mmCIF file of N, CA and C in Angstrom:
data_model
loop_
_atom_site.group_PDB
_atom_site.id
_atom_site.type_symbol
_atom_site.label_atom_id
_atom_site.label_comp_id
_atom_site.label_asym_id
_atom_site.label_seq_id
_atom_site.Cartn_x
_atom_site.Cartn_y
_atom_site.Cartn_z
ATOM 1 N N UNK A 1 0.836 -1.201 0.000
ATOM 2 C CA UNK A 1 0.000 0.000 0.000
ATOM 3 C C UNK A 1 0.867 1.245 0.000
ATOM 4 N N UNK A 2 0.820 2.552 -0.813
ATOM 5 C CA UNK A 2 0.942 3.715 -1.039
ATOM 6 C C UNK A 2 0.095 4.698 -0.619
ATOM 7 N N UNK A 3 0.464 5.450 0.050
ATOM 8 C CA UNK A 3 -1.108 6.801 0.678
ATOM 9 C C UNK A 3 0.453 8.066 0.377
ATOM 10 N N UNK A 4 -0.448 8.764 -0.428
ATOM 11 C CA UNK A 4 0.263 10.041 -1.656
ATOM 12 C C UNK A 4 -0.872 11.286 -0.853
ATOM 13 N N UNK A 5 -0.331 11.807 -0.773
ATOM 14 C CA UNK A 5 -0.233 13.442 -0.426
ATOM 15 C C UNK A 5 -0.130 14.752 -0.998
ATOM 16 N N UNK A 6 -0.713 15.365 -1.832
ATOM 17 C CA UNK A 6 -0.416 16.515 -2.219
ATOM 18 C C UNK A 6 -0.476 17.616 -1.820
ATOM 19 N N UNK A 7 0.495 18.945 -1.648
ATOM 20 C CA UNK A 7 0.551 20.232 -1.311
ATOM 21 C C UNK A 7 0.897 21.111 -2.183
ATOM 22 N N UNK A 8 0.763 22.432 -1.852
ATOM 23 C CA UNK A 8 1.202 23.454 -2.644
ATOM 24 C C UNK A 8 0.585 24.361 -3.121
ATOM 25 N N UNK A 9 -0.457 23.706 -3.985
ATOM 26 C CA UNK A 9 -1.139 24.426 -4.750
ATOM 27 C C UNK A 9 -2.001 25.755 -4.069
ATOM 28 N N UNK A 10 -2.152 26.888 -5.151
ATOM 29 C CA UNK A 10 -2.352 28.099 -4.468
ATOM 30 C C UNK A 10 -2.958 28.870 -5.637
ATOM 31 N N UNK A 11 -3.057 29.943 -5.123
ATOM 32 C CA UNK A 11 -3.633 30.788 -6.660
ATOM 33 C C UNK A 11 -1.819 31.782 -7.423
ATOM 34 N N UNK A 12 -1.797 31.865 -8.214
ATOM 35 C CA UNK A 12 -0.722 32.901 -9.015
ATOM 36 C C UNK A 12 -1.338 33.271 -10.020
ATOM 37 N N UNK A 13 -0.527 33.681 -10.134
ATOM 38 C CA UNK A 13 -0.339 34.888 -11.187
ATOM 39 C C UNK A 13 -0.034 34.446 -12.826
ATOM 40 N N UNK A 14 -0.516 34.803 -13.533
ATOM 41 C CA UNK A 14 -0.051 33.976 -15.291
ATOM 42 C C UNK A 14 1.352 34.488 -15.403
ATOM 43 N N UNK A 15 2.100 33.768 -15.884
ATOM 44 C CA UNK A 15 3.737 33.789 -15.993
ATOM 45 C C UNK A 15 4.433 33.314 -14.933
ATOM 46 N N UNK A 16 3.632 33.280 -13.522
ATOM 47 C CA UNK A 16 4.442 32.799 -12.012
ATOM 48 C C UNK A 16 4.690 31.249 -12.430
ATOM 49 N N UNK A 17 5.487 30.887 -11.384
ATOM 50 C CA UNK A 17 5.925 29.316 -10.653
ATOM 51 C C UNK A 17 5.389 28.822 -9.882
ATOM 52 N N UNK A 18 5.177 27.413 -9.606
ATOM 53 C CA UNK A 18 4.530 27.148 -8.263
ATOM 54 C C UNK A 18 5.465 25.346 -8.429
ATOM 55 N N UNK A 19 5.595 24.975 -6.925
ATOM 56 C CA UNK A 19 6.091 24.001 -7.068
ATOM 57 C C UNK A 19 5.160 22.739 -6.370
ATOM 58 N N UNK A 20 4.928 21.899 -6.758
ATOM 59 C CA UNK A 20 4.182 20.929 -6.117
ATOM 60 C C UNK A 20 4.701 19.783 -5.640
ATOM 61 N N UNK A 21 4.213 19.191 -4.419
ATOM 62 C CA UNK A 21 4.994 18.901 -3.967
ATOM 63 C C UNK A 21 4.178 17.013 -3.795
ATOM 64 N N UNK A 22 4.572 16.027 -3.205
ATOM 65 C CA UNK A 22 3.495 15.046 -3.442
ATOM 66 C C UNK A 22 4.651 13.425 -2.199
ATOM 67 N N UNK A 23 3.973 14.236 -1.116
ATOM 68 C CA UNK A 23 4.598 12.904 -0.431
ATOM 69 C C UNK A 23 4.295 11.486 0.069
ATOM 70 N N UNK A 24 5.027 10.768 -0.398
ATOM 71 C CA UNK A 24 4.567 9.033 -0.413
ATOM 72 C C UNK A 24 4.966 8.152 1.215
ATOM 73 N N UNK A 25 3.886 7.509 1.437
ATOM 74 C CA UNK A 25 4.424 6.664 2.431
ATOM 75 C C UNK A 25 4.138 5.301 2.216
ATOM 76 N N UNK A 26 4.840 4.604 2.814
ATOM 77 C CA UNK A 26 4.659 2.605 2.805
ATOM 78 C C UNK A 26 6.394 2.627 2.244
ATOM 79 N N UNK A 27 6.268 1.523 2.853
ATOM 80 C CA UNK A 27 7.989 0.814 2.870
ATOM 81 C C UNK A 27 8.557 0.407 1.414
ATOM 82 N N UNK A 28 7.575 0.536 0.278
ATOM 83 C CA UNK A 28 7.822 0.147 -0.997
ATOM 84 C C UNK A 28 7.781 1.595 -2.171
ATOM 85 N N UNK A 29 7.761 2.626 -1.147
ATOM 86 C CA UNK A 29 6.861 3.712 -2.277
ATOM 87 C C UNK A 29 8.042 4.025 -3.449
ATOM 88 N N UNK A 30 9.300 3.866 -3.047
ATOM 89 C CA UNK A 30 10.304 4.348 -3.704
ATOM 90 C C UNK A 30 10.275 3.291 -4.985
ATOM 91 N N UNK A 31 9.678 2.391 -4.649
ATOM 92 C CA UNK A 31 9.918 1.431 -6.025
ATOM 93 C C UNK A 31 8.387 1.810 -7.641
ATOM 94 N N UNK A 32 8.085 2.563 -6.713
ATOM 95 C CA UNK A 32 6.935 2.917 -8.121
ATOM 96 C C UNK A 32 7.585 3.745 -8.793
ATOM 97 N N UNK A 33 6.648 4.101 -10.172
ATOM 98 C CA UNK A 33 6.755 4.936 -10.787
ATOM 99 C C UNK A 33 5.626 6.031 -10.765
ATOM 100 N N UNK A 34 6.132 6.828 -10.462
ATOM 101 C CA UNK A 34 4.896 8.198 -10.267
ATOM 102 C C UNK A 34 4.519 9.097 -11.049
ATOM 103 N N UNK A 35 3.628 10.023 -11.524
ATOM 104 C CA UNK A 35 2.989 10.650 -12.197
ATOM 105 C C UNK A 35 2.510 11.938 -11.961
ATOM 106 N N UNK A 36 1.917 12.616 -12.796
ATOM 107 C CA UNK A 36 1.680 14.086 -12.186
ATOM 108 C C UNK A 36 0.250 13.859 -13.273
ATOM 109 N N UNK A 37 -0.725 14.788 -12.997
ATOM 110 C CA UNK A 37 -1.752 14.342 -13.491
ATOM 111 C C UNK A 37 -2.652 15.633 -13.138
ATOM 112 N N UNK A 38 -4.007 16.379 -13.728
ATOM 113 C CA UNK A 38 -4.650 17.543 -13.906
ATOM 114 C C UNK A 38 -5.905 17.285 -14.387
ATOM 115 N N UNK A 39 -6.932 17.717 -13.252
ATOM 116 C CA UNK A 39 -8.752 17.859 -14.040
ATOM 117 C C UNK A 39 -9.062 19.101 -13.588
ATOM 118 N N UNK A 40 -9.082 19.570 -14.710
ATOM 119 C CA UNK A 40 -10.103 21.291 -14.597
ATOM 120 C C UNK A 40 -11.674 20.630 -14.813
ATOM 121 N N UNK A 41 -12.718 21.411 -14.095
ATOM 122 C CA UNK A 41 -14.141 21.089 -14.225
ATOM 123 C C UNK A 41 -14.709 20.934 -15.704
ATOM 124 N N UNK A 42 -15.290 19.937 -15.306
ATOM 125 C CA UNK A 42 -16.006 19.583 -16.954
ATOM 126 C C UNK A 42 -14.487 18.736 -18.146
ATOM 127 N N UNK A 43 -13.760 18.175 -17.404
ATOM 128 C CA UNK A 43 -12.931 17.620 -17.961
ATOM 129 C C UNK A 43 -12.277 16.664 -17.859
ATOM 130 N N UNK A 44 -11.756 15.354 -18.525
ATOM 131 C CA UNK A 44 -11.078 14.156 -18.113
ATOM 132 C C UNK A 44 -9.552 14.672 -17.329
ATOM 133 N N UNK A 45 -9.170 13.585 -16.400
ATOM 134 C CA UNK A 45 -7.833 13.828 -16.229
ATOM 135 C C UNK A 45 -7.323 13.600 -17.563
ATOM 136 N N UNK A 46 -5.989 14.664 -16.921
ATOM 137 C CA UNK A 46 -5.175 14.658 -18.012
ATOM 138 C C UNK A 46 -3.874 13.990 -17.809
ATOM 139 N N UNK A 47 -2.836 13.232 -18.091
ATOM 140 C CA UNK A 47 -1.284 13.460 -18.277
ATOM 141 C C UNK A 47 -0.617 14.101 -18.384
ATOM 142 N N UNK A 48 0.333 14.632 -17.097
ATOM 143 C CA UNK A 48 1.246 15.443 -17.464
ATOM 144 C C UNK A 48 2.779 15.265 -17.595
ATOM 145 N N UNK A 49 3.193 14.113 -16.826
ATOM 146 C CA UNK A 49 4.266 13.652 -17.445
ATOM 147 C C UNK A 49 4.648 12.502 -15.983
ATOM 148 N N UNK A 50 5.637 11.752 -16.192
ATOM 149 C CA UNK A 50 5.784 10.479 -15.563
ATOM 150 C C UNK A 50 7.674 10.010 -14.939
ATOM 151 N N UNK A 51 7.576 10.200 -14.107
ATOM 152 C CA UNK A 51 9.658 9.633 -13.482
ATOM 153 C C UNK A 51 9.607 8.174 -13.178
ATOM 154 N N UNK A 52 10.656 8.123 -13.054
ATOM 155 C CA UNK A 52 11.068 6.182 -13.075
ATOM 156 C C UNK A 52 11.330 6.629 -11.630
ATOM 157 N N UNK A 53 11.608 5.196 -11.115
ATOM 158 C CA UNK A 53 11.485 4.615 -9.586
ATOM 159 C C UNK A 53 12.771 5.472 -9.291
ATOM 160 N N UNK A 54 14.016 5.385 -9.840
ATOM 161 C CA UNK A 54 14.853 5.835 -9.531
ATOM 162 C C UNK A 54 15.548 7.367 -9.989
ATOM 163 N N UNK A 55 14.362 8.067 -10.567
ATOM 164 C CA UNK A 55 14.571 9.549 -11.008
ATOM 165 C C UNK A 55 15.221 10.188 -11.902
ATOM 166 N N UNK A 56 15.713 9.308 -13.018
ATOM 167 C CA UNK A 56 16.973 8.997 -13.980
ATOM 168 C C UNK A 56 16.091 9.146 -15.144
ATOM 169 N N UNK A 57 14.634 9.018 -14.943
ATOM 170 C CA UNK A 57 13.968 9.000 -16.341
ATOM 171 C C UNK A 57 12.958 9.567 -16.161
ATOM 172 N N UNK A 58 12.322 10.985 -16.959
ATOM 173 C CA UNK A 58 11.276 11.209 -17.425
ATOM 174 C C UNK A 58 10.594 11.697 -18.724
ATOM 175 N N UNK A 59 9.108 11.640 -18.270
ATOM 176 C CA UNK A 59 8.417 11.707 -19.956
ATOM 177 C C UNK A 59 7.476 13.194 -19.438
ATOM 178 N N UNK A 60 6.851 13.973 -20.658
ATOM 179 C CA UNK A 60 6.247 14.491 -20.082
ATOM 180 C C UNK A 60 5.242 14.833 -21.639
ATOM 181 N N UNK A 61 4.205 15.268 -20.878
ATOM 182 C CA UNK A 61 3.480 15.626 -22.360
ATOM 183 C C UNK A 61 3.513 16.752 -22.965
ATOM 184 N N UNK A 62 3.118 16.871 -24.147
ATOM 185 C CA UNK A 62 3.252 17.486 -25.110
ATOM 186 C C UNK A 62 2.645 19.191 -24.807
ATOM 187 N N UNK A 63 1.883 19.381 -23.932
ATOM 188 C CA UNK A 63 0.908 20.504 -23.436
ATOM 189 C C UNK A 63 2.101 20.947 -22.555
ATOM 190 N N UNK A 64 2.676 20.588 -21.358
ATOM 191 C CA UNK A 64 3.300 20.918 -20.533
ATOM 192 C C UNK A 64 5.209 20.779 -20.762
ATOM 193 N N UNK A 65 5.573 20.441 -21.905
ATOM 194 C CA UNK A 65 7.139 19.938 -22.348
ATOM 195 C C UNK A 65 7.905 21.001 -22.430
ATOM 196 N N UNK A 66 9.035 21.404 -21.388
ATOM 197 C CA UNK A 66 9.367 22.751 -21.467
ATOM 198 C C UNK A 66 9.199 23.608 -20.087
ATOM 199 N N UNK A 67 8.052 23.469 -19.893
ATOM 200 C CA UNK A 67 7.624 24.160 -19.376
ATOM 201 C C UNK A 67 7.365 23.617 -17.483
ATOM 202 N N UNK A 68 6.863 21.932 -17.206
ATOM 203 C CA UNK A 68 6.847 21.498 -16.076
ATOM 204 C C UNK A 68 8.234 20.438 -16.060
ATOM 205 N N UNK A 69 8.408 20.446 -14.890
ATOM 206 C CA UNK A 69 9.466 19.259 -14.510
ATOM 207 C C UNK A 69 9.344 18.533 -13.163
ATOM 208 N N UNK A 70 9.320 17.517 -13.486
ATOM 209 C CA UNK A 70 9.439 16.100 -12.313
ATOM 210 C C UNK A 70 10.485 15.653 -11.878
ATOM 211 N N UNK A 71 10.381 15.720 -10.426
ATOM 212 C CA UNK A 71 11.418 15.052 -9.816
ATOM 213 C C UNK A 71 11.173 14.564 -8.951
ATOM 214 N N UNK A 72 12.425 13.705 -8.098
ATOM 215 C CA UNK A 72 11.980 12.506 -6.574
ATOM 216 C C UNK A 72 13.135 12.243 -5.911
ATOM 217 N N UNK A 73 12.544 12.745 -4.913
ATOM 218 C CA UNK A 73 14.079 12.646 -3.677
ATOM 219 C C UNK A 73 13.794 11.090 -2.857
ATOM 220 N N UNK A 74 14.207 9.882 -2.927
ATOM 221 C CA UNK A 74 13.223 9.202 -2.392
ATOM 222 C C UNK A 74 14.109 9.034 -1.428
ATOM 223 N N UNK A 75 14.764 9.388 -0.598
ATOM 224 C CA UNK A 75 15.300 9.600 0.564
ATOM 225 C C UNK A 75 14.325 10.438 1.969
ATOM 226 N N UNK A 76 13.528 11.107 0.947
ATOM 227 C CA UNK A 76 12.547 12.212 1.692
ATOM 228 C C UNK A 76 11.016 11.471 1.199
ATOM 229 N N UNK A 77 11.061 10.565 0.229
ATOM 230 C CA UNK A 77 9.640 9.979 0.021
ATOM 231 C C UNK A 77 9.084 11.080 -0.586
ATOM 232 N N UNK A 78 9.273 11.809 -1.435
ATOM 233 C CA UNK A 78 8.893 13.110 -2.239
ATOM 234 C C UNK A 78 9.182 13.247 -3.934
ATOM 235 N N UNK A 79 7.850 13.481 -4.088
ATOM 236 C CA UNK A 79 7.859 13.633 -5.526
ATOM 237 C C UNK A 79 7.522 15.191 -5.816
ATOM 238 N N UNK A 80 8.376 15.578 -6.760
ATOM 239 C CA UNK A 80 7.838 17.509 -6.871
ATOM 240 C C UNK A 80 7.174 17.227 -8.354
ATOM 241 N N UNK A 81 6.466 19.039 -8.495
ATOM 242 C CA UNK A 81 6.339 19.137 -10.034
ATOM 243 C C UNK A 81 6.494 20.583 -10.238
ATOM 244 N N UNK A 82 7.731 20.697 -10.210
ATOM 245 C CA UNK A 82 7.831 21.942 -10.757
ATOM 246 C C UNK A 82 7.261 23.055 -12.379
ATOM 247 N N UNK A 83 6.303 23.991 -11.661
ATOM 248 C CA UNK A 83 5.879 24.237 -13.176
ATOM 249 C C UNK A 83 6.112 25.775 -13.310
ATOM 250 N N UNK A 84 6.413 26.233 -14.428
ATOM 251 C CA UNK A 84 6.872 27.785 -14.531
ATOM 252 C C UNK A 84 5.973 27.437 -15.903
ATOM 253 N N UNK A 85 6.428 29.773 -15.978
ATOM 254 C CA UNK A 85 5.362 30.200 -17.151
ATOM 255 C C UNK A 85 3.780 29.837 -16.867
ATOM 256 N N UNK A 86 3.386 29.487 -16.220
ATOM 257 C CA UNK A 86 1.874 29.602 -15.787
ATOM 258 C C UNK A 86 0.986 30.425 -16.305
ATOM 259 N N UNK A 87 -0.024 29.438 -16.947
ATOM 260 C CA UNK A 87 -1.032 30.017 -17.901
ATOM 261 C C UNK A 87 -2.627 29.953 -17.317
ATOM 262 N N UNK A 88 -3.542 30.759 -17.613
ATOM 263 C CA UNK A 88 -4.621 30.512 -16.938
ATOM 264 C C UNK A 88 -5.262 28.958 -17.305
ATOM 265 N N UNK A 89 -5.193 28.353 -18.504
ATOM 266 C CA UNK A 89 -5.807 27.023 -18.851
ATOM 267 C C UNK A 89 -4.901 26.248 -18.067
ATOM 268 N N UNK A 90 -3.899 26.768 -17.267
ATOM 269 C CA UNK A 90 -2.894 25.446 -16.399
ATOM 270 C C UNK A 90 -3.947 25.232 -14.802
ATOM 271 N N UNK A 91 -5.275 25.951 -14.973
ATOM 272 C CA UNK A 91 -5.801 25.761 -13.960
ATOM 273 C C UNK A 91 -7.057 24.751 -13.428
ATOM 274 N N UNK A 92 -6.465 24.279 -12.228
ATOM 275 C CA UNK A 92 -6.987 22.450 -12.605
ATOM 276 C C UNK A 92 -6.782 21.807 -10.894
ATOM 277 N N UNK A 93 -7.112 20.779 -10.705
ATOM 278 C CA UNK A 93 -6.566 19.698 -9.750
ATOM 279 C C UNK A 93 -5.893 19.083 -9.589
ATOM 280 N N UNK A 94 -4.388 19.532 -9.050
ATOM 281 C CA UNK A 94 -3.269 18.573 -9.735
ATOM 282 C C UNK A 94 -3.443 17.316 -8.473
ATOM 283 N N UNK A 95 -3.108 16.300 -9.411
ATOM 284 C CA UNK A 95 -3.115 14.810 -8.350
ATOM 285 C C UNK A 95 -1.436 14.006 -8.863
ATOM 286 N N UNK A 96 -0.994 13.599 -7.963
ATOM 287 C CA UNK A 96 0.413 12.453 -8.184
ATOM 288 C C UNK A 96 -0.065 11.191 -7.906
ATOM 289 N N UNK A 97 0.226 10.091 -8.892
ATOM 290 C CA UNK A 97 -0.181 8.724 -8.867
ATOM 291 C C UNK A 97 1.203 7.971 -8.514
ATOM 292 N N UNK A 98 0.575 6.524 -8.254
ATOM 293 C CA UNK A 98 1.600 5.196 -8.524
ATOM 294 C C UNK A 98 1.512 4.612 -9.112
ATOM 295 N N UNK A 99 2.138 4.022 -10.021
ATOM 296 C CA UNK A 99 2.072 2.903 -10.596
ATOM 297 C C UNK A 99 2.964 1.732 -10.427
ATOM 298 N N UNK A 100 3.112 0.369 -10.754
ATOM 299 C CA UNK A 100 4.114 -0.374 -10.642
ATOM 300 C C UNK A 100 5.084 -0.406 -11.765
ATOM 301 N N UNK A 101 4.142 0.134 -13.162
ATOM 302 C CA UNK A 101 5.060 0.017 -14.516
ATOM 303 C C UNK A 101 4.908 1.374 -14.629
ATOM 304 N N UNK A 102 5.542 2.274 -15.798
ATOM 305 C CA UNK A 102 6.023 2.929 -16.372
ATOM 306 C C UNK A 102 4.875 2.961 -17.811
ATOM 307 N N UNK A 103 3.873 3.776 -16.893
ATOM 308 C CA UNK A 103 2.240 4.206 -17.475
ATOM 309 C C UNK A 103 1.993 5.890 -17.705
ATOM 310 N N UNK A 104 0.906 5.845 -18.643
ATOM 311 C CA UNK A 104 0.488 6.991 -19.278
ATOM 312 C C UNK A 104 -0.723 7.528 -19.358
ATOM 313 N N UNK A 105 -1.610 6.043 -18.829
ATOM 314 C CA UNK A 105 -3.171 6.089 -18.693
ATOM 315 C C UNK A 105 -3.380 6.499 -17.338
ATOM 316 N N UNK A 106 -4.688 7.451 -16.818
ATOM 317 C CA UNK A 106 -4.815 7.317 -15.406
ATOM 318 C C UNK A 106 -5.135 6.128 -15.062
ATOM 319 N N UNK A 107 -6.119 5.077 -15.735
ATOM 320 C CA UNK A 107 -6.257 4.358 -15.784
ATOM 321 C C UNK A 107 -5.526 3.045 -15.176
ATOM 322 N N UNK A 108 -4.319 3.188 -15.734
ATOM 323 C CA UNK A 108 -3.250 2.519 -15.469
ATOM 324 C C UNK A 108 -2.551 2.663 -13.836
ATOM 325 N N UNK A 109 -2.669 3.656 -13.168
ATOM 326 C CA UNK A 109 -1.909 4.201 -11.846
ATOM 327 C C UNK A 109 -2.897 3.379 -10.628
ATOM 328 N N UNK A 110 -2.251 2.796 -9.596
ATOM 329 C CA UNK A 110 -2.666 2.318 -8.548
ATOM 330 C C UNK A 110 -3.084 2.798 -7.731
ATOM 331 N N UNK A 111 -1.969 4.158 -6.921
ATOM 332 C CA UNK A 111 -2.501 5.188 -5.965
ATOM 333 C C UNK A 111 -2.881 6.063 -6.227
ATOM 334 N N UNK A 112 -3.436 7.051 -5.772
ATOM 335 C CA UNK A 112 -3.524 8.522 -5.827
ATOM 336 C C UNK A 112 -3.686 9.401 -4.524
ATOM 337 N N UNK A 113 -3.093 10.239 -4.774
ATOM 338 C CA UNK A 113 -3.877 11.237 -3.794
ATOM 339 C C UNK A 113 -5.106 12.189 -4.125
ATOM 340 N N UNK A 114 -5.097 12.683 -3.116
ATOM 341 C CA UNK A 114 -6.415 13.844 -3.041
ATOM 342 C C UNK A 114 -6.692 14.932 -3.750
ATOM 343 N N UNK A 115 -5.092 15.446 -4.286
ATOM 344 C CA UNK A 115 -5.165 16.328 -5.076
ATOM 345 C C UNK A 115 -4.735 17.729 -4.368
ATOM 346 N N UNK A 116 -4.735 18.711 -5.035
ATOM 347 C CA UNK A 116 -3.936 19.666 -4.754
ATOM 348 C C UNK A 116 -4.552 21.085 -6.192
ATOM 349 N N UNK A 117 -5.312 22.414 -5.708
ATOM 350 C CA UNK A 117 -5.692 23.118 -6.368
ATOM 351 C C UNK A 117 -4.495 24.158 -6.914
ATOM 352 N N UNK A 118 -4.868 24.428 -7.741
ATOM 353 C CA UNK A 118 -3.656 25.316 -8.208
ATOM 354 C C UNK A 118 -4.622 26.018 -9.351
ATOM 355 N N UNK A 119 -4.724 27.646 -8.872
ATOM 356 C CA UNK A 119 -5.637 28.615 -10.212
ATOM 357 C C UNK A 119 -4.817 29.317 -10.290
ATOM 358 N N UNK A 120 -4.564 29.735 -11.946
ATOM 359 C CA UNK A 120 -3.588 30.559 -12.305
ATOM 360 C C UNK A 120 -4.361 31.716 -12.981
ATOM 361 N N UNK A 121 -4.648 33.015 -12.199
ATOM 362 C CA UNK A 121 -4.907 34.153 -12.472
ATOM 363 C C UNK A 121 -4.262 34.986 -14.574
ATOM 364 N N UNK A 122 -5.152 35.551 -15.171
ATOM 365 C CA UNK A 122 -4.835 36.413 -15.832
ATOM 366 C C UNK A 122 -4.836 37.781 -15.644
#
């Protein structure tokens, strides 16, 4: 079992940063692969990009490439998502998943957390 945590999220400003933050507990969490993930109302989650167990690898999508970045201290059981340039459509529910493989579907992810708001002002 995995129980994921999200913080951070806040309101800014269009062009600001915000960093998100997403902490894992259980004695195995370091061995998943985790995810970053976004539902604005009236909308499917989305994909935003994905790190390997050991932080050496990520993917990210095509909407956010450039612009967000993933990382994992798993010494601290912490997954971030750093996102700059902040746009008002970046405004949404961000959630961090688990998975056991190296997935793209929400579908696909085991844990989740609760989520974490983040509105980005124009």
């Amino acid at each position: 079992q995995v129980q994921l945590a999200e913080s951070g999220g806040r309101l800014v400003q269009s062009g600001g940063s915000l960093r998100l933050s997403c902490a894992a507990s259980g004695r195995t969490s370091h061995l998943y692969v985790m995810g970053w993930f976004r539902q604005a109302p009236g909308t499917e989650r989305e994909f935003l990009g994905t790190i390997n167990s050991s932080g050496s690898s990520t993917y990210y999508a095509t909407s956010v490439k450039g612009r967000f970045t993933i990382s994992r201290d798993n010494a601290k059981n912490m997954v971030y998502l750093q996102m700059n340039n902040l746009k008002p459509e970046d405004t949404a529910i961000y959630y961090c998943a688990a998975a056991a493989l190296w997935e793209y579907e929400a579908s696909r992810y085991d844990y989740w957390g609760q989520g974490t708001q983040v509105t980005v002002s124009s």
